Amino acid sequence: MYNTDMSKISDRLERINENIAAACSRAGRSGKKVKLVVVTKTADIEAVREIIELGCRDLGENRLQHFKQIATETDTFLNELEADADAPRKVNWHMIGHLQRNKVKQVLKIASTIHSVDTLRLAEEINNVAGKLGIRPDVLMQVNCSGEPQKYGVPVGAATHLAEQIVTMENLKLIGLMTMAPLTRNKDVVRACFVRAREIFEEIRGERAVTNKFRQLSMGMSQDYEIAVEEGATILRIGSAIFAG
Ligand SMILES: *Cc1c(COP(=O)(O)O)cnc(C)c1O
């Protein structure tokens, strides 16, 4: 857990937004097409409260335990604000981490978007549970663009086929792809991974099977979000650059 330092969080967020805008302009893109998901996995509730007050409405978690705790505390906080007309009423929670099938139900009760669908069996389970809950969550398919065997994500060669299967599931909205670059300081390696994700994204988008909802490319974290923006990311998932100096 990091100590909350209000002004530092807002300073860091401002700097990140400036960097995103600069990367957009280098790439000739509109900044409006890039959404920031603030990853709260290392944040305490005071820090989360601050980030919501700063206007962030999309928050991400990767582990169910912290997810449940932070989401519950955030609900309490949002309810306290109810009297204030300008206050945020709702946060969109994103599940960004590896998801086990036996956790799907608990996650779907909190998250409106799941970024980490990487097997047919997981997709089927989310589809079943969503049907029982009467909801239709947004999902992204996680692709392993780095080829590292220890990483989650569907292998590049199997991505199009899995996407075709997911689109047929009536309780899921397949809105795009998610990927993680390898942990390296070598920017060329990181960029190559994002370029690969973008290519697969375009390839799947060209398929007749997917709908026009398939628009999101979730890639870029604290260390590599500027490269991700240059290569076409529409959703960034940033945690430590906001919460830990
Ligand atoms: C933790 C995490 C992030 C954010 O990482 P930072 O380096 O803290 O910005 C993004 N995506 C996933 C899947 C994560 O687990």
PDB file of N, CA and C in Angstrom, residues 25 28 35 59 70 74 102 111 130 142 184-185 197 205 237-238:
ATOM      1  N   SER A  25      -0.557  13.361 -30.518  1.00  0.00           N
ATOM      2  CA  SER A  25      -0.259  14.320 -31.575  1.00  0.00           C
ATOM      3  C   SER A  25       0.918  13.842 -32.422  1.00  0.00           C
ATOM      4  N   GLY A  28      -0.603  11.588 -34.812  1.00  0.00           N
ATOM      5  CA  GLY A  28      -1.689  12.154 -35.604  1.00  0.00           C
ATOM      6  C   GLY A  28      -3.046  11.598 -35.226  1.00  0.00           C
ATOM      7  N   LYS A  35      -8.817   5.982 -23.822  1.00  0.00           N
ATOM      8  CA  LYS A  35      -9.404   5.958 -22.487  1.00  0.00           C
ATOM      9  C   LYS A  35      -8.398   5.439 -21.471  1.00  0.00           C
ATOM     10  N   LEU A  59     -11.952   2.196 -13.536  1.00  0.00           N
ATOM     11  CA  LEU A  59     -10.939   1.682 -12.627  1.00  0.00           C
ATOM     12  C   LEU A  59     -10.738   0.196 -12.875  1.00  0.00           C
ATOM     13  N   ILE A  70     -12.034  -3.031  -2.502  1.00  0.00           N
ATOM     14  CA  ILE A  70     -12.008  -1.658  -3.017  1.00  0.00           C
ATOM     15  C   ILE A  70     -13.364  -1.272  -3.617  1.00  0.00           C
ATOM     16  N   THR A  74     -15.601   1.714  -2.327  1.00  0.00           N
ATOM     17  CA  THR A  74     -15.905   2.774  -3.282  1.00  0.00           C
ATOM     18  C   THR A  74     -17.409   3.035  -3.349  1.00  0.00           C
ATOM     19  N   ASN A 102     -13.832 -20.450 -11.695  1.00  0.00           N
ATOM     20  CA  ASN A 102     -14.649 -20.489 -10.469  1.00  0.00           C
ATOM     21  C   ASN A 102     -14.810 -19.117  -9.800  1.00  0.00           C
ATOM     22  N   ALA A 111     -17.599  -6.205 -12.043  1.00  0.00           N
ATOM     23  CA  ALA A 111     -16.988  -5.638 -13.254  1.00  0.00           C
ATOM     24  C   ALA A 111     -17.978  -5.561 -14.414  1.00  0.00           C
ATOM     25  N   ALA A 130     -23.192 -14.940 -17.124  1.00  0.00           N
ATOM     26  CA  ALA A 130     -23.834 -13.675 -17.512  1.00  0.00           C
ATOM     27  C   ALA A 130     -25.303 -13.906 -17.851  1.00  0.00           C
ATOM     28  N   GLN A 142      -7.633 -11.504 -24.574  1.00  0.00           N
ATOM     29  CA  GLN A 142      -6.219 -11.242 -24.308  1.00  0.00           C
ATOM     30  C   GLN A 142      -5.351 -12.065 -25.241  1.00  0.00           C
ATOM     31  N   THR A 184      10.589  -5.350 -20.366  1.00  0.00           N
ATOM     32  CA  THR A 184      11.953  -5.103 -20.817  1.00  0.00           C
ATOM     33  C   THR A 184      12.120  -3.611 -21.048  1.00  0.00           C
ATOM     34  N   ARG A 185      13.357  -3.163 -20.941  1.00  0.00           N
ATOM     35  CA  ARG A 185      13.619  -1.749 -21.231  1.00  0.00           C
ATOM     36  C   ARG A 185      13.833  -1.524 -22.728  1.00  0.00           C
ATOM     37  N   ALA A 197      -0.077  -6.688 -32.012  1.00  0.00           N
ATOM     38  CA  ALA A 197      -1.450  -6.671 -31.480  1.00  0.00           C
ATOM     39  C   ALA A 197      -2.358  -5.867 -32.409  1.00  0.00           C
ATOM     40  N   ARG A 205     -10.887  -7.377 -37.112  1.00  0.00           N
ATOM     41  CA  ARG A 205     -11.900  -6.364 -37.441  1.00  0.00           C
ATOM     42  C   ARG A 205     -12.371  -6.503 -38.884  1.00  0.00           C
ATOM     43  N   ARG A 237      -3.990   0.959 -19.399  1.00  0.00           N
ATOM     44  CA  ARG A 237      -4.204   0.477 -18.034  1.00  0.00           C
ATOM     45  C   ARG A 237      -2.999   0.909 -17.191  1.00  0.00           C
ATOM     46  N   ILE A 238      -3.160   1.945 -16.397  1.00  0.00           N
ATOM     47  CA  ILE A 238      -2.018   2.537 -15.703  1.00  0.00           C
ATOM     48  C   ILE A 238      -2.243   2.562 -14.197  1.00  0.00           C
TER      49      ILE A 238
END
